[in-house]
Amino acid sequence: MSISLDEVRHVARLARLELDEAELVAFQSELNALLGHFQDIRGIDVYGQSPHSRSSALQNVWADDDTWPSLPRGSALQNAGVTKAGLFIVPTIIEE
Amino acid sequence: MVRYLPSVGMEVHAELKTRSKMFCRCPVAFGGEPNTRVCPVCLGLPGALPVPNRAAVEMVVRTALALNCQIAYDSVFHRKNYFYPDLPKGYQVSQYGETNPIGYQGWLGIPVKGGGTKRIAIRRVHLEEDTGKLMHLPSGGSGVDFNRAGVPLMEIVTEFPPDIESADEARDYLVQLRSILVWLGVCDGKMEEGSLRCEPNISIRPEGSDRHGVKTELKNLNSFRAVHQGVLFEVARQSAVLDRGERVVQETRGWNESTQTSFVMRTKESEQDYRYFACPDLAPMHFEKDWVERQRSELPELPLAMQERFQRQFGLNAEHSGLLVSDRDWAEFFEESVRLGGDAQVVCNWMNADFAKLLNESGQRARRDAQEDDSTASLVTPAHLADISRLILNGTVNSKVAKQLLGEAFATGAMPSRLVEQRGLTQVSDASLIQDAVARVIEDNPGPVDQFRSGKEGVIGFLVGKVMRETEGRANPSLVQEEMRRQLEK
C-alpha cells in the first residue's frame, strides 16, 4: 500500500494546506510509513468476527430536550484571532 | 427541434422544532445577537462530547413513518469531513449509507390535476446538524455566527431516477412535504427564515432517451415560487446549452431572485472526499420494533388524507377542503365546529372567508380549544361558528347580520345566539312588515322605480338595498326581493 504524490496533493487540498514540492515529498514518505501499519493489521486473523466501528457496547445514549445556559459571548470569542461585533472574523472565502 | 424531458431530484433540509440543539443543550431560536447560543460542544472545542437530543430523533422517526419509509432499526451517525469556516468541528455529523439513515425507501403522494395522487419515491430521511452562518463584511473578511451551528437538521432526499418531471411537480412536492412537516409539528416550515430549505437538482434528456443527463443543483430558493421559477429557468438554460451542441456541466448554481436567473456557485467535492466514517463520540441508535409501531399508530391523519375525507364525508370541493387542511389547528377547528352541530359547508364558507379575514387582519390565530389561555388566539371558538351556522340555516338571521355577529364574537367572545336574543336581531320574515317597508321605499324613490318599469331590471338591487337599510339589515333578503318585484310589477 503506497500513496502517490498526487494523492498527497489531493489530501493536502482537502485539508486546506498549502505545501511546496519538498513538503509534499516529505509527507508522502511519512504517510506511507503510517499506511505501513495497516499491513500489520491485515496480518491479523479476523475470521468469524463481525465488523465493529467502536469498542464500547453502549447504545441509545440520549439527552432530554431541555436547554442549558450558553457561554457568555466574551468567553466564546476569547480564543479567536480576530472578532468584530460579536462575530468570529475569517478571511473571505474564495471559491475554487 | 428536440424536445427535452426534465427530471428533478429534491433535497430538502428542515430545521427541527426542538428547544435545544442536536448534540448540546444550547437553545434553538431564529435571529438574536450572534454567538450568544454557543457552548464548547457546538463550537467544537477540544474535549467536548456530544449527546444526541432524543426529541430530534423521535421527530425524524415520526416524519419517516409519515413518508412511508422503512425504518432502520439500527442506525449510526457519521462524520462528513470538510473544511469551511461555518463548520466549527471540521466535520458535520450526518448519516451515511443506503439503509443506515433513520428512514429509507419511502414515498410522498402529490395531488394530480383531475383527482388522485402521484407517488414520489423518497430515498432517505436522515438526521444531521446545521452549520453556522457566514456573512461577508463590506470591510473585507467574513463574520461567522455559530448560533445555528448544531441545530438539528433533517434531510429528505428523493429517489434516483427522480419521479418529479416538471417544475409544477417540484413545487407540489415541496408544498405537500412542508404541510406534513408543519402538521407533525417537527418544523415551522418558514422558508423565508431558512428553517425549510430546498435544493432541487435538475437534469434534462431528449425525448425517447432513458439516459439521464448531467444534473445541476440549485441553491438559495426561499419560496415555493422561487423553486418553481428556478426549475423552469434551469430546464430552459440546459435546453439551450444542448441545442447549441454543448454539454451541461455538473455544478451548484445559485438562484438570483431579483434577476430570476441562476449563476455558478461552486463545483462540489466528490463523495469520497468527505471521508465519511462512524462518529466514535456517538453511540449507535437502536429502535425496538414495538416502539416504532407505537409511533406509527400514533401518527395523526395527514393533510392530504384528511382533505380527501372532507370531500367524501362532507361533500366539500377540492379547493374548499384544501384551504381547511392548510393548517392542522384550522382543520381541527372545522371538525370540532361540525361536531358541535355546525353545517359543514356553512362553517367551511365562513372559516375560509370572513373568519380567515378577521384573523389575518388582527394577526391572531384560531384557538385550539375553548379553555386555551393565549392572547394570540382568537376569542371565536368552534362553538361560535356552529352557532352562526344554526342561526343562518334556521332563518333566524341573514348573512349580513351573521357577519356583524361574527365581528362582535371576534371582538368580545359573545355567543351569537345570545346577541340575537338580547338585541332582537332576529331576521324579519314577517310579511306585513316587509310589505310596508317595500311600499315606503317605492314611494320615496320614484326615479329608480321609473327606470325599473322602463326596463332597467338591475335597479331592483338598489331598491332592495334601501329596504335592507330601513330594516337595519334584518329583513330576509329573498323575501324582500320577491315582494319588491311583486309590488313593482303590479
Coordinates of C-alpha atoms in Angstrom, one line a residue:
Chain A
M1 CA 0.0 0.0 0.0
S2 CA 1.6 3.3 -1.0
I3 CA 0.4 6.8 -1.7
S4 CA 1.2 8.8 -4.8
L5 CA 2.4 12.3 -4.8
D6 CA -0.9 13.4 -6.5
E7 CA -2.8 11.7 -3.7
V8 CA -0.8 13.7 -1.1
R9 CA -1.5 16.9 -3.1
H10 CA -5.3 16.0 -3.1
V11 CA -5.3 15.3 0.7
A12 CA -3.5 18.5 1.3
R13 CA -6.1 20.4 -0.7
L14 CA -8.9 18.8 1.3
A15 CA -7.1 19.9 4.5
R16 CA -6.6 23.4 3.0
L17 CA -2.8 23.0 3.4
E18 CA -0.5 24.8 1.0
L19 CA 2.5 22.5 0.6
D20 CA 5.5 23.1 -1.6
E21 CA 7.1 20.2 -3.6
A22 CA 9.7 19.4 -0.9
E23 CA 6.9 19.2 1.8
L24 CA 4.8 17.0 -0.5
V25 CA 7.6 14.5 -0.8
A26 CA 8.3 14.5 2.9
F27 CA 4.6 13.9 3.7
Q28 CA 4.5 11.2 1.1
S29 CA 7.1 9.2 2.9
E30 CA 5.5 9.9 6.4
L31 CA 2.1 8.9 5.2
N32 CA 3.5 5.8 3.6
A33 CA 5.1 4.8 6.9
L34 CA 1.7 5.3 8.6
L35 CA -0.1 3.2 6.0
G36 CA 2.5 0.5 6.5
H37 CA 1.0 -0.1 9.9
F38 CA -2.2 -1.2 8.2
Q39 CA -0.2 -4.0 6.6
D40 CA 0.3 -5.3 10.2
I41 CA -3.4 -5.2 10.8
R42 CA -4.0 -7.1 7.6
G43 CA -2.0 -9.9 9.0
I44 CA -4.4 -10.5 11.9
D45 CA -6.9 -13.3 11.6
V46 CA -10.4 -11.8 12.0
Y47 CA -12.3 -14.8 10.5
G48 CA -15.7 -15.1 12.2
Q49 CA -15.6 -11.6 13.7
S50 CA -18.4 -9.2 12.8
P51 CA -17.4 -5.6 11.8
H52 CA -17.4 -3.1 14.7
S53 CA -17.0 0.7 14.4
R54 CA -16.4 1.2 18.2
S55 CA -15.1 -0.6 21.2
S56 CA -18.0 0.1 23.6
A57 CA -21.3 -1.7 23.5
L58 CA -23.2 1.4 24.5
Q59 CA -26.3 2.3 22.5
N60 CA -29.2 4.8 22.7
V61 CA -27.4 7.5 24.8
W62 CA -29.9 10.4 24.7
A63 CA -30.4 13.7 26.4
D64 CA -33.8 15.3 27.0
D65 CA -34.8 18.3 25.0
D66 CA -34.0 20.8 27.8
T67 CA -31.8 23.9 27.4
W68 CA -28.8 24.9 29.4
P69 CA -27.2 28.3 29.6
S70 CA -24.8 29.0 26.7
L71 CA -21.4 30.5 27.1
P72 CA -21.1 34.3 27.8
R73 CA -20.2 35.7 24.4
G74 CA -16.9 37.1 25.7
S75 CA -15.8 33.5 26.7
A76 CA -16.9 32.1 23.4
L77 CA -14.9 34.6 21.4
Q78 CA -11.8 34.8 23.7
N79 CA -9.6 32.4 21.7
A80 CA -10.5 33.9 18.3
G81 CA -7.8 35.6 16.4
V82 CA -10.0 38.4 15.1
T83 CA -13.5 39.4 16.2
K84 CA -15.9 42.2 15.3
A85 CA -19.4 42.9 16.5
G86 CA -19.6 39.6 18.2
L87 CA -18.6 37.6 15.1
F88 CA -15.6 35.4 14.5
I89 CA -13.7 37.0 11.6
V90 CA -12.2 34.8 9.0
P91 CA -10.6 35.6 5.6
T92 CA -13.0 35.9 2.7
I93 CA -13.6 32.5 1.2
I94 CA -12.7 32.4 -2.4
E95 CA -14.4 29.5 -4.2
E96 CA -12.1 27.2 -6.1
Chain B
M1 CA -36.5 20.6 -32.7
V2 CA -35.6 18.1 -30.0
R3 CA -38.0 18.0 -27.0
Y4 CA -36.4 17.6 -23.6
L5 CA -37.8 15.8 -20.6
P6 CA -36.9 17.3 -17.2
S7 CA -36.1 15.2 -14.1
V8 CA -35.9 16.9 -10.8
G9 CA -34.5 15.4 -7.6
M10 CA -35.3 17.2 -4.4
E11 CA -33.0 17.6 -1.4
V12 CA -34.9 19.3 1.4
H13 CA -33.4 20.4 4.8
A14 CA -35.8 21.0 7.6
E15 CA -34.6 22.5 10.9
L16 CA -36.4 20.6 13.7
K17 CA -38.6 22.4 16.2
T18 CA -36.7 21.3 19.3
R19 CA -36.0 23.5 22.2
S20 CA -32.3 22.7 22.3
K21 CA -29.7 21.8 19.7
M22 CA -28.9 18.3 18.3
F23 CA -25.8 17.5 20.4
C24 CA -25.8 20.1 23.2
R25 CA -28.5 21.9 25.1
C26 CA -27.9 25.4 23.7
P27 CA -31.3 26.9 22.9
V28 CA -32.6 26.9 19.3
A29 CA -34.1 30.2 18.1
F30 CA -34.1 32.5 15.0
G31 CA -32.1 35.7 14.9
G32 CA -30.8 37.3 18.0
E33 CA -27.3 38.5 18.8
P34 CA -24.6 36.5 17.1
N35 CA -22.7 33.8 19.1
T36 CA -24.9 34.0 22.2
R37 CA -26.3 30.5 21.8
V38 CA -23.0 28.6 21.7
C39 CA -21.1 26.3 24.0
P40 CA -18.0 24.1 23.9
V41 CA -19.9 21.3 22.2
C42 CA -21.4 23.3 19.3
L43 CA -18.2 25.3 18.9
G44 CA -16.2 22.0 18.6
L45 CA -13.8 22.9 21.4
P46 CA -11.4 20.1 22.4
G47 CA -12.7 17.6 24.9
A48 CA -16.4 18.4 24.5
L49 CA -18.6 15.4 24.0
P50 CA -21.9 15.4 22.1
V51 CA -25.1 13.8 23.4
P52 CA -28.0 13.4 20.9
N53 CA -31.3 15.1 21.5
R54 CA -34.0 12.4 22.0
A55 CA -36.8 14.6 20.8
A56 CA -35.0 15.3 17.5
V57 CA -34.5 11.5 16.9
E58 CA -38.2 10.9 17.6
M59 CA -39.2 13.7 15.2
V60 CA -37.2 12.1 12.4
V61 CA -38.8 8.6 13.1
R62 CA -42.3 10.2 13.0
T63 CA -41.5 12.0 9.8
A64 CA -40.0 8.9 8.2
L65 CA -43.1 6.9 9.1
A66 CA -45.4 9.7 7.7
L67 CA -43.4 9.5 4.5
N68 CA -44.0 5.7 4.3
C69 CA -40.3 4.9 4.9
Q70 CA -38.6 1.7 6.1
I71 CA -37.1 2.4 9.5
A72 CA -33.5 1.5 10.2
Y73 CA -33.8 -0.3 13.5
D74 CA -30.1 0.1 13.9
S75 CA -28.7 3.5 12.8
V76 CA -25.5 5.3 13.4
F77 CA -24.1 8.9 13.0
H78 CA -21.2 9.5 10.7
R79 CA -18.7 12.4 10.3
K80 CA -18.7 14.1 7.0
N81 CA -15.4 15.8 6.8
Y82 CA -14.7 19.1 5.1
F83 CA -13.2 22.4 5.9
Y84 CA -15.3 25.5 5.8
P85 CA -15.4 28.4 8.3
D86 CA -19.1 27.9 9.1
L87 CA -18.3 24.3 10.3
P88 CA -16.6 24.6 13.7
K89 CA -15.6 20.9 14.1
G90 CA -14.2 20.4 10.6
Y91 CA -16.9 17.8 10.1
Q92 CA -20.7 17.7 10.1
V93 CA -22.4 14.9 12.0
S94 CA -24.7 13.2 9.5
Q95 CA -25.9 9.8 8.4
Y96 CA -24.4 7.9 5.5
G97 CA -25.3 4.8 3.6
E98 CA -28.4 3.3 1.9
T99 CA -30.1 1.6 4.8
N100 CA -28.5 3.4 7.8
P101 CA -30.5 6.7 7.7
I102 CA -33.3 6.6 10.2
G103 CA -35.8 6.4 7.3
Y104 CA -35.2 5.0 3.7
Q105 CA -37.2 3.9 0.7
G106 CA -40.4 5.8 1.3
W107 CA -42.8 7.9 -0.8
L108 CA -44.9 11.0 -0.7
G109 CA -48.2 11.4 -2.7
I110 CA -48.8 14.7 -4.5
P111 CA -52.2 15.6 -5.8
V112 CA -52.7 15.2 -9.6
K113 CA -55.0 17.5 -11.6
G114 CA -58.3 15.8 -12.1
G115 CA -58.1 13.8 -8.9
G116 CA -55.8 11.1 -7.5
T117 CA -52.2 11.2 -6.4
K118 CA -48.8 10.6 -7.9
R119 CA -46.2 8.8 -5.7
I120 CA -42.8 10.5 -5.5
A121 CA -40.3 7.9 -4.2
I122 CA -38.1 9.0 -1.3
R123 CA -34.6 7.6 -0.9
R124 CA -33.8 8.7 2.6
V125 CA -34.8 10.7 5.7
H126 CA -31.8 11.3 7.9
L127 CA -30.7 13.4 10.9
E128 CA -27.7 15.8 10.9
E129 CA -26.7 19.1 12.3
D130 CA -26.9 22.6 10.8
T131 CA -23.9 24.8 10.1
G132 CA -23.2 28.3 11.4
K133 CA -23.9 31.4 9.3
L134 CA -21.3 33.3 7.3
M135 CA -21.7 36.9 6.5
H136 CA -19.5 38.8 4.2
L137 CA -18.3 42.1 5.6
P138 CA -18.1 45.2 3.4
S139 CA -14.8 46.0 5.0
G140 CA -13.4 42.7 3.8
G141 CA -13.3 39.3 5.5
S142 CA -16.3 37.2 6.7
G143 CA -18.0 37.1 10.0
V144 CA -19.1 33.8 11.5
D145 CA -22.1 33.4 13.8
F146 CA -22.4 29.9 15.3
N147 CA -25.9 30.3 16.8
R148 CA -27.2 28.0 14.1
A149 CA -24.4 25.5 14.3
G150 CA -25.6 22.2 15.7
V151 CA -29.3 22.9 15.3
P152 CA -31.0 19.6 14.4
L153 CA -31.5 19.3 10.7
M154 CA -33.5 16.6 8.9
E155 CA -32.6 15.9 5.3
I156 CA -35.2 14.4 3.0
V157 CA -34.0 13.2 -0.4
T158 CA -36.0 11.8 -3.3
E159 CA -35.0 8.6 -5.1
F160 CA -32.9 8.4 -8.3
P161 CA -34.0 8.4 -11.0
P162 CA -36.4 11.0 -9.8
D163 CA -40.2 10.8 -10.2
I164 CA -40.6 14.5 -10.5
E165 CA -40.9 15.5 -14.1
S166 CA -41.8 19.2 -14.1
A167 CA -41.4 22.5 -12.2
D168 CA -45.1 22.1 -11.2
E169 CA -44.5 18.7 -9.6
A170 CA -41.3 20.0 -7.9
R171 CA -43.4 22.8 -6.3
D172 CA -46.3 20.5 -5.4
Y173 CA -43.9 18.0 -3.8
L174 CA -42.4 20.8 -1.6
V175 CA -45.9 22.1 -0.8
Q176 CA -47.0 18.6 0.4
L177 CA -43.8 17.9 2.2
R178 CA -43.9 21.3 4.0
S179 CA -47.5 20.7 5.0
I180 CA -46.7 17.3 6.5
L181 CA -43.7 18.6 8.5
V182 CA -45.7 21.5 9.9
W183 CA -48.7 19.2 10.5
L184 CA -46.5 16.8 12.5
G185 CA -45.0 19.8 14.5
V186 CA -41.5 18.9 13.6
C187 CA -40.6 22.0 11.6
D188 CA -42.0 25.5 11.5
G189 CA -41.7 25.5 7.7
K190 CA -40.6 29.1 7.4
M191 CA -38.7 29.1 4.1
E192 CA -38.1 32.9 4.4
E193 CA -36.2 32.3 7.6
G194 CA -34.3 29.3 6.2
S195 CA -35.8 26.7 8.6
L196 CA -37.0 24.9 5.5
R197 CA -34.6 24.8 2.6
C198 CA -34.9 23.2 -0.8
E199 CA -32.1 22.3 -3.2
P200 CA -33.5 20.7 -6.4
N201 CA -31.1 19.0 -8.8
I202 CA -32.2 19.3 -12.4
S203 CA -31.3 17.4 -15.5
I204 CA -32.9 17.0 -18.9
R205 CA -32.8 14.3 -21.5
P206 CA -34.0 14.2 -25.1
E207 CA -37.5 12.6 -25.5
G208 CA -37.1 8.9 -26.2
S209 CA -33.8 8.6 -24.3
D210 CA -33.7 6.8 -21.0
R211 CA -30.3 8.0 -20.1
H212 CA -30.4 10.8 -17.5
G213 CA -28.5 14.0 -18.3
V214 CA -25.9 15.8 -16.2
K215 CA -27.6 17.5 -13.3
T216 CA -27.1 20.9 -11.7
E217 CA -28.1 21.7 -8.2
L218 CA -29.9 25.0 -7.3
K219 CA -29.5 26.8 -4.1
N220 CA -30.9 30.0 -2.4
L221 CA -34.5 29.1 -3.2
N222 CA -36.6 30.5 -0.3
S223 CA -40.2 30.3 -1.5
F224 CA -42.4 27.9 -3.4
R225 CA -42.4 30.4 -6.3
A226 CA -38.6 30.5 -6.4
V227 CA -38.5 26.7 -6.6
H228 CA -40.9 26.8 -9.5
Q229 CA -39.2 29.6 -11.3
G230 CA -35.7 28.2 -10.6
V231 CA -36.6 24.8 -12.1
L232 CA -38.2 26.3 -15.1
F233 CA -35.1 28.5 -15.7
E234 CA -32.7 25.6 -15.3
V235 CA -34.6 23.4 -17.8
A236 CA -34.6 26.3 -20.3
R237 CA -30.9 27.1 -19.7
Q238 CA -29.9 23.4 -20.1
S239 CA -32.1 23.0 -23.2
A240 CA -30.3 26.0 -24.8
V241 CA -26.9 24.5 -23.9
L242 CA -27.7 21.2 -25.5
D243 CA -29.3 22.9 -28.6
R244 CA -26.0 24.7 -29.1
G245 CA -24.3 21.3 -29.2
E246 CA -22.6 22.0 -25.8
R247 CA -22.6 19.9 -22.6
V248 CA -24.2 20.7 -19.3
V249 CA -21.6 21.0 -16.6
Q250 CA -22.2 19.4 -13.2
E251 CA -22.2 22.3 -10.7
T252 CA -24.0 24.0 -7.9
R253 CA -25.8 27.2 -9.1
G254 CA -27.3 29.9 -7.0
W255 CA -30.7 31.5 -7.7
N256 CA -30.9 35.2 -8.0
E257 CA -34.4 36.3 -7.0
S258 CA -34.2 39.8 -8.5
T259 CA -32.9 38.8 -11.9
Q260 CA -34.8 35.4 -11.9
T261 CA -31.6 33.7 -13.2
S262 CA -29.1 31.2 -11.9
F263 CA -25.4 31.6 -11.6
V264 CA -22.4 29.2 -10.9
M265 CA -21.5 28.9 -7.3
R266 CA -19.0 26.1 -7.0
T267 CA -18.0 22.7 -8.3
K268 CA -18.7 20.2 -5.5
E269 CA -16.3 17.9 -3.7
S270 CA -16.9 14.3 -4.7
E271 CA -18.4 12.0 -2.1
Q272 CA -15.2 10.1 -1.3
D273 CA -13.6 13.4 -0.5
Y274 CA -15.9 13.7 2.5
R275 CA -14.2 10.6 4.1
Y276 CA -17.3 9.5 5.9
F277 CA -16.8 7.3 9.0
A278 CA -18.9 6.4 12.0
C279 CA -18.6 9.0 14.7
P280 CA -16.8 7.4 17.6
D281 CA -18.2 10.0 20.1
L282 CA -21.8 9.0 19.4
A283 CA -23.4 5.7 20.5
P284 CA -25.3 3.8 17.8
M285 CA -29.1 4.0 17.9
H286 CA -31.3 1.0 18.2
F287 CA -35.1 1.2 17.9
E288 CA -37.4 -1.6 19.2
K289 CA -39.9 -2.7 16.6
D290 CA -42.8 -2.3 19.2
W291 CA -41.8 1.3 19.8
V292 CA -41.7 2.1 16.1
E293 CA -45.1 0.5 15.6
R294 CA -46.5 2.6 18.5
Q295 CA -45.1 5.7 16.9
R296 CA -46.8 4.7 13.6
S297 CA -50.1 4.1 15.3
E298 CA -49.9 7.5 17.0
L299 CA -49.4 9.4 13.7
P300 CA -52.2 11.9 13.1
E301 CA -54.3 11.7 9.9
L302 CA -52.2 13.6 7.3
P303 CA -53.4 16.6 5.4
L304 CA -54.0 15.0 2.0
A305 CA -55.9 12.1 3.5
M306 CA -57.9 14.5 5.6
Q307 CA -58.7 16.6 2.6
E308 CA -60.0 13.6 0.7
R309 CA -62.1 12.6 3.7
F310 CA -63.6 16.1 3.9
Q311 CA -64.6 15.8 0.3
R312 CA -66.1 12.4 0.8
Q313 CA -67.7 12.9 4.1
F314 CA -69.0 16.5 3.8
G315 CA -69.3 16.9 0.0
L316 CA -66.8 19.9 0.1
N317 CA -65.0 20.6 -3.1
A318 CA -61.2 20.2 -3.5
E319 CA -60.4 24.0 -3.2
H320 CA -62.5 24.5 0.0
S321 CA -61.3 21.3 1.7
G322 CA -57.7 22.2 0.6
L323 CA -57.9 25.5 2.5
L324 CA -59.2 23.8 5.6
V325 CA -56.2 21.4 5.8
S326 CA -53.7 24.2 5.2
D327 CA -53.1 24.0 8.9
R328 CA -53.8 21.3 11.5
D329 CA -55.4 23.6 14.1
W330 CA -57.5 25.1 11.3
A331 CA -58.7 21.6 10.2
E332 CA -59.4 20.6 13.8
F333 CA -61.3 23.8 14.4
F334 CA -63.5 22.9 11.4
E335 CA -64.2 19.4 12.5
E336 CA -65.0 20.5 16.1
S337 CA -67.4 23.1 14.8
V338 CA -69.2 20.4 12.7
R339 CA -69.2 18.1 15.6
L340 CA -70.9 20.8 17.7
G341 CA -73.8 20.9 15.1
G342 CA -72.4 23.3 12.5
D343 CA -73.3 22.6 8.9
A344 CA -70.0 21.6 7.1
Q345 CA -70.5 23.8 4.0
V346 CA -71.7 26.8 6.0
V347 CA -68.9 26.5 8.6
C348 CA -66.3 25.9 5.8
N349 CA -67.5 29.0 3.9
W350 CA -67.4 31.2 7.0
M351 CA -64.0 29.9 8.0
N352 CA -62.4 30.4 4.6
A353 CA -63.9 33.8 4.0
D354 CA -64.9 36.1 6.9
F355 CA -63.2 34.4 9.8
A356 CA -59.9 34.0 7.9
K357 CA -60.1 37.7 7.0
L358 CA -60.6 38.7 10.6
L359 CA -57.7 36.5 11.8
N360 CA -55.5 37.9 9.0
E361 CA -56.3 41.5 9.9
S362 CA -55.7 41.0 13.6
G363 CA -52.7 38.7 13.3
Q364 CA -54.5 36.2 15.6
R365 CA -54.8 32.5 15.1
A366 CA -57.7 30.2 15.5
R367 CA -57.8 28.8 19.0
R368 CA -57.3 25.1 19.7
D369 CA -59.9 24.8 22.4
A370 CA -62.2 26.9 24.4
Q371 CA -60.1 26.6 27.6
E372 CA -56.9 27.9 25.9
D373 CA -55.5 30.9 27.6
D374 CA -53.3 32.7 25.0
S375 CA -53.6 36.3 23.8
T376 CA -52.7 35.4 20.2
A377 CA -55.7 33.0 20.0
S378 CA -58.9 34.5 18.7
L379 CA -61.9 34.6 21.1
V380 CA -64.0 32.8 18.4
T381 CA -64.4 29.1 19.2
P382 CA -65.7 26.2 17.1
A383 CA -68.9 26.6 19.1
H384 CA -69.4 30.2 17.8
L385 CA -69.2 29.1 14.2
A386 CA -71.6 26.2 14.9
D387 CA -73.9 28.7 16.4
I388 CA -73.8 31.1 13.5
S389 CA -74.3 28.2 11.1
R390 CA -77.5 27.2 13.0
L391 CA -78.8 30.8 13.1
I392 CA -78.4 31.1 9.3
L393 CA -79.8 27.7 8.4
N394 CA -82.9 28.1 10.5
G395 CA -83.5 31.5 9.1
T396 CA -83.1 33.4 12.3
V397 CA -80.5 35.8 10.8
N398 CA -79.5 36.7 7.3
S399 CA -75.8 36.6 6.2
K400 CA -75.4 40.3 6.7
V401 CA -76.4 40.2 10.3
A402 CA -74.4 37.0 10.7
K403 CA -71.3 38.9 9.6
Q404 CA -71.9 41.5 12.2
L405 CA -72.4 38.8 14.8
L406 CA -69.1 37.2 13.9
G407 CA -67.4 40.5 14.1
E408 CA -68.8 41.0 17.6
A409 CA -67.9 37.5 18.7
F410 CA -64.4 38.1 17.4
A411 CA -64.1 41.3 19.5
T412 CA -65.8 40.2 22.7
G413 CA -66.2 36.4 22.6
A414 CA -70.0 36.8 22.9
M415 CA -72.1 33.9 21.6
P416 CA -74.1 35.0 18.5
S417 CA -77.4 33.4 19.6
R418 CA -77.2 35.3 22.9
L419 CA -76.6 38.6 21.0
V420 CA -79.7 37.8 18.8
E421 CA -81.8 37.3 21.9
Q422 CA -80.5 40.4 23.7
R423 CA -80.9 42.8 20.8
G424 CA -83.8 41.4 18.9
L425 CA -81.7 40.9 15.8
T426 CA -84.0 38.1 14.6
Q427 CA -84.4 38.2 10.9
V428 CA -87.6 39.8 9.8
S429 CA -89.7 37.4 7.8
D430 CA -93.0 38.9 8.8
A431 CA -94.8 39.5 5.5
S432 CA -96.7 42.7 6.6
L433 CA -93.5 44.4 7.9
I434 CA -91.7 43.7 4.7
Q435 CA -94.7 44.8 2.6
D436 CA -94.8 48.1 4.4
A437 CA -91.1 48.7 4.1
V438 CA -91.1 47.9 0.4
A439 CA -94.1 50.2 -0.2
R440 CA -92.3 53.0 1.6
V441 CA -89.1 52.6 -0.5
I442 CA -91.1 52.6 -3.7
E443 CA -92.9 55.8 -2.7
D444 CA -89.6 57.5 -1.7
N445 CA -87.7 56.6 -4.9
P446 CA -89.8 57.5 -7.9
G447 CA -86.7 57.9 -10.2
P448 CA -85.3 54.3 -9.8
V449 CA -88.9 52.9 -9.8
D450 CA -89.5 54.5 -13.2
Q451 CA -86.2 53.2 -14.5
F452 CA -87.2 49.7 -13.5
R453 CA -90.5 50.0 -15.1
S454 CA -88.9 51.2 -18.3
G455 CA -86.9 48.0 -18.5
K456 CA -83.7 48.6 -16.3
E457 CA -84.2 45.5 -14.2
G458 CA -80.8 45.9 -12.4
V459 CA -82.2 48.8 -10.4
I460 CA -84.0 46.3 -8.2
G461 CA -80.8 45.6 -6.4
F462 CA -80.6 49.3 -5.4
L463 CA -84.2 49.3 -4.1
V464 CA -83.8 46.1 -2.2
G465 CA -80.7 47.6 -0.6
K466 CA -82.8 50.5 0.6
V467 CA -85.3 48.1 2.2
M468 CA -82.5 46.3 4.0
R469 CA -81.2 49.6 5.3
E470 CA -84.7 50.5 6.5
T471 CA -84.9 47.3 8.5
E472 CA -81.3 47.6 9.8
G473 CA -80.3 44.6 7.7
R474 CA -82.7 42.3 9.4
A475 CA -85.1 41.6 6.7
N476 CA -85.0 38.3 4.9
P477 CA -83.4 39.4 1.6
S478 CA -85.1 36.8 -0.6
L479 CA -88.5 37.7 0.7
V480 CA -87.7 41.4 0.2
Q481 CA -86.7 40.7 -3.4
E482 CA -89.8 38.8 -4.0
E483 CA -92.1 41.4 -2.5
M484 CA -90.3 44.2 -4.3
R485 CA -90.8 42.6 -7.7
R486 CA -94.5 41.9 -6.9
Q487 CA -95.2 45.5 -6.0
L488 CA -93.2 47.0 -8.9
E489 CA -94.9 44.8 -11.4
K490 CA -98.3 45.4 -10.1

